Amino acid sequence: MLTSLKQEKFMLLALIAAIAAYPLEHWMLHNGQMVALLAGLALIGFIVMASMRVAHHAEQLAEKVGDPYGTMILTLAAVLVEVVILAIMMSNEPSPTLVRDTIYSAVMLDINGILGLAALMGGIKHGEQSYNDDSARTYSVMILTAMGVSMVVPEFIPEADWKIYSAFTIGAMVVLYTLFLRMQVGPHSYFFSYSYPEKRRKKVPEEEHAPAVSLAFSIGTLVFGVIVIGALAEVMSKTLDLGLEGTGAPPVVTAIVVAAISAAPEILTALRAALANRMQSVVNIALGASLSTVILTVPVMEAMALYTGQPFQMAMTPVQTVMVFITLIVSAINLNDGETNAIEGMTHFVLFATFIMLSLLGV
């Protein structure tokens, strides 16, 4: 028991921060903009701590149940974090473009950031890294369809008809995800897995093995971590909004923060997988997270818009649309042969750097 508590010290610190944040919220919000900004950044740090433990337990689940189930659990947990944070931030200070910018930022971060950096680092260490190209093609075409339906077509929908199209979008995303889930865990699950050759490993005496952690404990800690992250996010959103107010920071910065928080567990897991020469896990995490973000976040937030009667601005800007299409075209070319390398990773990472530069310029 004591060993388990020591291993979960980051989670415990995040829990203590969440418990302390609520009684201190008034003080953080009424002692100047700098105090609010520093408090917001500190809370983001505690959120990342909790995310690291979520990533650890997601990896343990992946080892126990195997791909694609393990990475599916991780991506679903990340999307849940994102939806919770978005819902909290929209209830505190509604922004018509926050949902759109967060989904766009998440896709850029997942495909260009996570996949790009992982393929770059893994390629430098291992050369070419193999994976199942069926998964990459399936993910790519579904991401393109989901983003096209939910974030490109709305630009051409008359304002008077937004409720009808919003309801259609919810139905379309639910149907897409239902089919995808059936493929991922059903008869076509082999699309999302890869048989790695067995490696020779040094035999470790039985007593030197790390103590086994139960499946129930990993799931429970993962869910608990998501709850702690959501609790911290509620206070963080208020302090960060106040801290950035009047600084001239582009509005998309908040969306990038939300996307980065939800993707933190995925980043750590993907980089470890790439360095361990397990590129299939990276593909499942990066592309699966992008698809899950679009296909699950959109219907939840659209349903919220229908309930409140206040529509969000879901149509991407011309620059965002161009960046998404370039990303998906490059992804389709790079992920078409079942192997990644450092050059392919660098192309995606340059696109990620371009996304950051455009965001800082407010474009």
Short mmCIF file of C-alpha atoms in Angstrom, two decimals:
data_model
loop_
_atom_site.label_atom_id
_atom_site.label_comp_id
_atom_site.label_asym_id
_atom_site.label_seq_id
_atom_site.Cartn_x
_atom_site.Cartn_y
_atom_site.Cartn_z
CA MET A 1 0.00 0.00 0.00
CA LEU A 2 2.81 2.41 0.94
CA THR A 3 4.61 1.54 -2.31
CA SER A 4 1.50 2.34 -4.33
CA LEU A 5 1.12 5.71 -2.60
CA LYS A 6 4.76 6.57 -3.34
CA GLN A 7 4.23 5.70 -7.01
CA GLU A 8 1.17 7.96 -7.10
CA LYS A 9 2.87 10.98 -5.52
CA PHE A 10 2.19 13.14 -8.59
CA MET A 11 -1.50 12.23 -8.47
CA LEU A 12 -1.61 12.98 -4.74
CA LEU A 13 0.03 16.37 -5.31
CA ALA A 14 -2.54 17.15 -8.00
CA LEU A 15 -5.34 16.09 -5.65
CA ILE A 16 -3.99 18.34 -2.87
CA ALA A 17 -3.76 21.21 -5.36
CA ALA A 18 -7.36 20.63 -6.46
CA ILE A 19 -8.57 20.60 -2.84
CA ALA A 20 -6.63 23.80 -2.06
CA ALA A 21 -7.58 25.60 -5.28
CA TYR A 22 -11.26 26.06 -4.48
CA PRO A 23 -10.94 27.90 -1.13
CA LEU A 24 -8.06 29.96 -2.61
CA GLU A 25 -9.92 30.78 -5.83
CA HIS A 26 -11.19 34.16 -4.59
CA TRP A 27 -7.70 35.16 -3.44
CA MET A 28 -6.13 34.13 -6.78
CA LEU A 29 -8.71 36.12 -8.77
CA HIS A 30 -8.62 39.30 -6.68
CA ASN A 31 -4.92 39.92 -6.11
CA GLY A 32 -3.87 41.21 -9.47
CA GLN A 33 -3.39 39.89 -12.99
CA MET A 34 0.11 38.56 -12.36
CA VAL A 35 -1.04 36.46 -9.39
CA ALA A 36 -3.87 35.05 -11.51
CA LEU A 37 -1.50 34.21 -14.38
CA LEU A 38 1.05 32.52 -12.11
CA ALA A 39 -1.75 30.58 -10.39
CA GLY A 40 -3.08 29.46 -13.76
CA LEU A 41 0.36 28.28 -14.87
CA ALA A 42 0.87 26.45 -11.56
CA LEU A 43 -2.48 24.69 -11.95
CA ILE A 44 -1.50 23.66 -15.49
CA GLY A 45 1.63 22.11 -13.96
CA PHE A 46 -0.47 20.08 -11.52
CA ILE A 47 -2.75 19.03 -14.37
CA VAL A 48 0.29 17.74 -16.26
CA MET A 49 1.37 15.81 -13.15
CA ALA A 50 -2.00 14.06 -13.04
CA SER A 51 -1.77 13.47 -16.79
CA MET A 52 1.58 11.71 -16.35
CA ARG A 53 -0.02 9.20 -13.99
CA VAL A 54 -2.96 8.78 -16.37
CA ALA A 55 -0.42 8.02 -19.11
CA HIS A 56 1.37 5.49 -16.90
CA HIS A 57 -1.80 3.56 -16.10
CA ALA A 58 -2.93 3.74 -19.73
CA GLU A 59 0.35 2.10 -20.68
CA GLN A 60 -0.24 -0.63 -18.12
CA LEU A 61 -3.72 -1.19 -19.53
CA ALA A 62 -2.26 -1.35 -23.03
CA GLU A 63 0.20 -4.03 -21.91
CA LYS A 64 -2.56 -6.03 -20.24
CA VAL A 65 -5.24 -5.85 -22.95
CA GLY A 66 -3.01 -5.13 -25.97
CA ASP A 67 -3.59 -2.86 -28.95
CA PRO A 68 -5.93 -1.42 -30.05
CA TYR A 69 -7.80 -1.56 -26.73
CA GLY A 70 -5.10 0.06 -24.61
CA THR A 71 -4.53 3.05 -26.86
CA MET A 72 -8.29 3.37 -27.36
CA ILE A 73 -8.69 3.75 -23.58
CA LEU A 74 -5.98 6.42 -23.54
CA THR A 75 -7.50 8.44 -26.39
CA LEU A 76 -10.98 8.21 -24.89
CA ALA A 77 -9.63 9.43 -21.55
CA ALA A 78 -7.94 12.37 -23.30
CA VAL A 79 -11.14 13.28 -25.15
CA LEU A 80 -13.09 13.10 -21.90
CA VAL A 81 -10.61 15.53 -20.32
CA GLU A 82 -10.96 17.84 -23.32
CA VAL A 83 -14.77 17.78 -23.27
CA VAL A 84 -14.84 18.44 -19.51
CA ILE A 85 -12.43 21.39 -19.81
CA LEU A 86 -14.29 22.83 -22.81
CA ALA A 87 -17.65 22.54 -21.10
CA ILE A 88 -16.27 24.24 -17.98
CA MET A 89 -14.63 27.06 -19.94
CA MET A 90 -17.71 27.61 -22.10
CA SER A 91 -19.89 27.85 -19.00
CA ASN A 92 -17.50 30.35 -17.36
CA GLU A 93 -16.86 32.66 -20.30
CA PRO A 94 -18.45 31.56 -23.60
CA SER A 95 -16.33 32.03 -26.71
CA PRO A 96 -17.91 31.31 -30.11
CA THR A 97 -14.63 30.00 -31.55
CA LEU A 98 -13.13 28.13 -28.56
CA VAL A 99 -14.52 24.70 -29.52
CA ARG A 100 -13.45 25.05 -33.16
CA ASP A 101 -9.98 26.32 -32.29
CA THR A 102 -9.48 23.59 -29.66
CA ILE A 103 -10.41 20.78 -32.05
CA TYR A 104 -8.20 22.29 -34.78
CA SER A 105 -5.32 22.70 -32.30
CA ALA A 106 -5.75 19.13 -31.07
CA VAL A 107 -5.55 17.72 -34.60
CA MET A 108 -2.42 19.78 -35.33
CA LEU A 109 -0.87 18.69 -32.04
CA ASP A 110 -1.76 15.01 -32.44
CA ILE A 111 -0.82 14.47 -36.09
CA ASN A 112 1.96 17.00 -36.62
CA GLY A 113 3.25 17.34 -33.06
CA ILE A 114 2.97 13.87 -31.53
CA LEU A 115 3.33 11.78 -34.70
CA GLY A 116 5.98 14.10 -36.13
CA LEU A 117 8.18 14.20 -33.02
CA ALA A 118 7.74 10.47 -32.34
CA ALA A 119 8.61 9.49 -35.92
CA LEU A 120 11.58 11.87 -35.89
CA MET A 121 13.02 10.58 -32.61
CA GLY A 122 12.18 6.96 -33.36
CA GLY A 123 13.64 7.28 -36.86
CA ILE A 124 16.90 8.72 -35.57
CA LYS A 125 17.22 5.85 -33.08
CA HIS A 126 15.87 2.91 -35.09
CA GLY A 127 15.84 3.98 -38.75
CA GLU A 128 12.66 2.79 -40.45
CA GLN A 129 9.86 1.76 -38.09
CA SER A 130 7.09 -0.58 -39.21
CA TYR A 131 3.36 -0.43 -38.51
CA ASN A 132 0.09 -1.65 -40.06
CA ASP A 133 -0.71 0.72 -42.94
CA ASP A 134 -4.39 -0.35 -42.90
CA SER A 135 -4.81 1.55 -39.65
CA ALA A 136 -3.25 4.73 -41.04
CA ARG A 137 -5.50 4.73 -44.11
CA THR A 138 -8.62 4.04 -42.04
CA TYR A 139 -7.84 6.80 -39.57
CA SER A 140 -6.92 9.34 -42.26
CA VAL A 141 -10.06 8.94 -44.38
CA MET A 142 -12.30 9.10 -41.29
CA ILE A 143 -10.56 12.23 -39.97
CA LEU A 144 -10.96 13.91 -43.36
CA THR A 145 -14.65 12.98 -43.53
CA ALA A 146 -15.40 14.02 -39.94
CA MET A 147 -13.62 17.37 -40.21
CA GLY A 148 -15.11 18.08 -43.62
CA VAL A 149 -18.67 17.44 -42.43
CA SER A 150 -18.37 19.22 -39.08
CA MET A 151 -15.83 22.00 -39.68
CA VAL A 152 -15.75 22.86 -43.41
CA VAL A 153 -19.32 22.44 -44.67
CA PRO A 154 -20.83 24.65 -41.87
CA GLU A 155 -19.29 27.67 -43.63
CA PHE A 156 -21.92 27.23 -46.37
CA ILE A 157 -24.93 26.56 -44.13
CA PRO A 158 -27.41 29.48 -43.82
CA GLU A 159 -27.57 30.87 -40.29
CA ALA A 160 -31.30 30.13 -40.07
CA ASP A 161 -30.65 26.41 -40.66
CA TRP A 162 -27.86 25.89 -38.10
CA LYS A 163 -30.05 23.82 -35.76
CA ILE A 164 -31.03 21.38 -38.51
CA TYR A 165 -27.45 20.93 -39.68
CA SER A 166 -26.17 20.73 -36.10
CA ALA A 167 -28.57 17.87 -35.40
CA PHE A 168 -27.45 16.18 -38.63
CA THR A 169 -23.81 16.58 -37.61
CA ILE A 170 -24.47 14.91 -34.26
CA GLY A 171 -26.12 11.95 -36.00
CA ALA A 172 -23.36 11.66 -38.59
CA MET A 173 -20.60 11.66 -35.95
CA VAL A 174 -22.42 9.07 -33.82
CA VAL A 175 -22.87 6.77 -36.84
CA LEU A 176 -19.21 7.19 -37.85
CA TYR A 177 -17.94 6.47 -34.35
CA THR A 178 -20.24 3.48 -33.88
CA LEU A 179 -18.91 1.90 -37.07
CA PHE A 180 -15.32 2.81 -36.20
CA LEU A 181 -15.65 1.30 -32.71
CA ARG A 182 -17.11 -1.90 -34.16
CA MET A 183 -14.18 -2.14 -36.57
CA GLN A 184 -11.59 -1.34 -33.92
CA VAL A 185 -12.73 -3.95 -31.39
CA GLY A 186 -14.58 -6.35 -33.70
CA PRO A 187 -13.73 -8.45 -36.75
CA HIS A 188 -11.41 -5.78 -38.20
CA SER A 189 -9.36 -5.19 -35.06
CA TYR A 190 -6.32 -6.51 -36.92
CA PHE A 191 -6.35 -3.21 -38.87
CA PHE A 192 -5.09 -1.50 -35.72
CA SER A 193 -2.47 -3.97 -34.51
CA TYR A 194 0.95 -5.09 -35.65
CA SER A 195 2.94 -8.25 -34.90
CA TYR A 196 6.40 -7.24 -33.79
CA PRO A 197 9.23 -9.74 -34.05
CA GLU A 198 10.21 -11.17 -30.69
CA LYS A 199 13.32 -9.60 -29.20
CA ARG A 200 15.88 -11.34 -27.07
CA ARG A 201 15.60 -10.10 -23.53
CA LYS A 202 17.88 -10.61 -20.62
CA LYS A 203 16.24 -12.94 -18.13
CA VAL A 204 15.31 -11.16 -14.95
CA PRO A 205 14.94 -13.13 -11.73
CA GLU A 206 11.31 -13.40 -10.66
CA GLU A 207 11.88 -11.48 -7.46
CA GLU A 208 13.28 -8.50 -9.38
CA HIS A 209 10.12 -7.97 -11.35
CA ALA A 210 8.06 -4.92 -10.44
CA PRO A 211 4.98 -5.75 -8.40
CA ALA A 212 1.97 -6.44 -10.58
CA VAL A 213 -0.76 -3.84 -10.57
CA SER A 214 -4.36 -4.98 -10.92
CA LEU A 215 -6.47 -4.05 -13.92
CA ALA A 216 -9.13 -2.56 -11.63
CA PHE A 217 -6.55 -0.34 -9.88
CA SER A 218 -5.23 0.99 -13.21
CA ILE A 219 -8.72 1.75 -14.51
CA GLY A 220 -9.75 3.32 -11.21
CA THR A 221 -6.65 5.53 -11.06
CA LEU A 222 -7.10 6.57 -14.69
CA VAL A 223 -10.71 7.62 -14.10
CA PHE A 224 -9.77 9.32 -10.82
CA GLY A 225 -7.03 11.21 -12.65
CA VAL A 226 -9.51 12.50 -15.23
CA ILE A 227 -11.77 13.75 -12.39
CA VAL A 228 -8.85 15.52 -10.68
CA ILE A 229 -7.85 17.13 -13.98
CA GLY A 230 -11.40 18.35 -14.51
CA ALA A 231 -11.51 19.83 -11.00
CA LEU A 232 -8.22 21.65 -11.51
CA ALA A 233 -9.33 22.84 -14.95
CA GLU A 234 -12.34 24.68 -13.54
CA VAL A 235 -10.19 27.01 -11.44
CA MET A 236 -7.39 27.09 -14.03
CA SER A 237 -9.76 28.38 -16.73
CA LYS A 238 -10.78 31.37 -14.62
CA THR A 239 -7.27 32.30 -13.50
CA LEU A 240 -5.79 31.85 -16.97
CA ASP A 241 -8.50 33.98 -18.61
CA LEU A 242 -7.86 36.79 -16.12
CA GLY A 243 -4.10 36.40 -16.39
CA LEU A 244 -4.11 36.67 -20.20
CA GLU A 245 -6.66 39.49 -20.31
CA GLY A 246 -5.27 42.57 -21.99
CA THR A 247 -1.87 40.98 -22.73
CA GLY A 248 -2.43 40.87 -26.47
CA ALA A 249 -2.13 37.08 -26.54
CA PRO A 250 -4.04 35.61 -29.54
CA PRO A 251 -7.39 34.01 -28.58
CA VAL A 252 -6.19 30.66 -29.96
CA VAL A 253 -3.63 30.43 -27.12
CA THR A 254 -6.36 29.27 -24.73
CA ALA A 255 -7.44 26.61 -27.24
CA ILE A 256 -3.84 25.39 -27.59
CA VAL A 257 -3.55 25.12 -23.79
CA VAL A 258 -6.73 23.02 -23.61
CA ALA A 259 -5.55 20.77 -26.46
CA ALA A 260 -2.10 20.37 -24.89
CA ILE A 261 -3.54 19.48 -21.48
CA SER A 262 -5.77 16.76 -22.92
CA ALA A 263 -2.92 15.46 -25.09
CA ALA A 264 -0.28 15.37 -22.33
CA PRO A 265 -0.74 11.66 -21.52
CA GLU A 266 -0.70 10.81 -25.24
CA ILE A 267 2.54 12.72 -25.85
CA LEU A 268 4.43 10.84 -23.15
CA THR A 269 3.06 7.44 -24.17
CA ALA A 270 3.72 8.01 -27.89
CA LEU A 271 7.32 9.10 -27.36
CA ARG A 272 8.04 6.08 -25.17
CA ALA A 273 6.47 3.80 -27.78
CA ALA A 274 8.54 5.34 -30.59
CA LEU A 275 11.80 4.99 -28.66
CA ALA A 276 10.84 1.36 -27.93
CA ASN A 277 10.38 0.83 -31.71
CA ARG A 278 6.62 0.30 -31.42
CA MET A 279 5.34 2.65 -34.11
CA GLN A 280 1.91 1.01 -34.29
CA SER A 281 1.12 2.39 -30.85
CA VAL A 282 2.20 5.86 -32.01
CA VAL A 283 -0.08 5.69 -35.07
CA ASN A 284 -2.98 4.48 -32.94
CA ILE A 285 -2.42 7.24 -30.40
CA ALA A 286 -1.79 10.18 -32.76
CA LEU A 287 -4.39 9.44 -35.43
CA GLY A 288 -6.81 7.80 -33.00
CA ALA A 289 -6.70 10.83 -30.73
CA SER A 290 -7.33 13.17 -33.68
CA LEU A 291 -10.30 11.13 -34.84
CA SER A 292 -11.72 10.76 -31.34
CA THR A 293 -11.36 14.49 -30.71
CA VAL A 294 -13.40 15.37 -33.80
CA ILE A 295 -15.88 12.54 -33.77
CA LEU A 296 -16.67 12.70 -30.02
CA THR A 297 -16.10 16.34 -29.05
CA VAL A 298 -18.18 17.73 -31.92
CA PRO A 299 -21.47 15.94 -31.10
CA VAL A 300 -21.18 16.69 -27.36
CA MET A 301 -20.53 20.39 -27.92
CA GLU A 302 -23.12 20.63 -30.72
CA ALA A 303 -25.67 19.06 -28.37
CA MET A 304 -24.76 21.71 -25.79
CA ALA A 305 -25.30 24.41 -28.43
CA LEU A 306 -28.74 23.02 -29.27
CA TYR A 307 -29.64 22.84 -25.57
CA THR A 308 -28.57 26.42 -24.83
CA GLY A 309 -29.77 27.79 -28.18
CA GLN A 310 -26.39 29.49 -28.64
CA PRO A 311 -24.50 28.27 -31.74
CA PHE A 312 -20.70 27.93 -31.83
CA GLN A 313 -18.58 29.03 -34.76
CA MET A 314 -17.55 25.57 -36.05
CA ALA A 315 -16.48 26.52 -39.59
CA MET A 316 -12.68 26.75 -39.80
CA THR A 317 -10.97 29.87 -41.12
CA PRO A 318 -9.36 29.64 -44.60
CA VAL A 319 -5.89 29.33 -43.02
CA GLN A 320 -7.05 26.55 -40.68
CA THR A 321 -8.70 24.69 -43.57
CA VAL A 322 -5.52 24.89 -45.66
CA MET A 323 -3.38 23.66 -42.76
CA VAL A 324 -5.71 20.71 -42.11
CA PHE A 325 -5.74 19.66 -45.75
CA ILE A 326 -1.95 19.97 -46.08
CA THR A 327 -1.56 17.91 -42.90
CA LEU A 328 -3.89 15.15 -44.09
CA ILE A 329 -2.33 15.05 -47.57
CA VAL A 330 1.19 14.78 -46.10
CA SER A 331 -0.09 12.16 -43.67
CA ALA A 332 -1.68 10.13 -46.48
CA ILE A 333 1.60 10.16 -48.44
CA ASN A 334 3.87 9.44 -45.46
CA LEU A 335 1.70 6.71 -43.95
CA ASN A 336 1.04 4.78 -47.14
CA ASP A 337 3.88 2.24 -47.07
CA GLY A 338 3.82 0.77 -43.56
CA GLU A 339 7.10 2.36 -42.46
CA THR A 340 8.08 5.72 -40.98
CA ASN A 341 11.47 7.42 -40.87
CA ALA A 342 13.06 10.58 -39.53
CA ILE A 343 12.43 12.56 -42.74
CA GLU A 344 8.70 11.86 -42.60
CA GLY A 345 8.71 12.83 -38.94
CA MET A 346 10.46 16.09 -39.75
CA THR A 347 7.88 17.04 -42.40
CA HIS A 348 5.10 16.74 -39.84
CA PHE A 349 7.10 18.57 -37.19
CA VAL A 350 7.74 21.48 -39.58
CA LEU A 351 3.98 21.68 -40.14
CA PHE A 352 3.51 21.75 -36.37
CA ALA A 353 6.04 24.59 -36.07
CA THR A 354 4.13 26.43 -38.82
CA PHE A 355 0.89 25.97 -36.88
CA ILE A 356 2.51 27.47 -33.75
CA MET A 357 3.92 30.39 -35.73
CA LEU A 358 0.57 31.15 -37.37
CA SER A 359 -1.13 30.97 -33.96
CA LEU A 360 1.34 33.41 -32.41
CA LEU A 361 0.80 35.77 -35.34
CA GLY A 362 -2.94 35.57 -34.70
CA VAL A 363 -3.61 34.25 -38.23
#
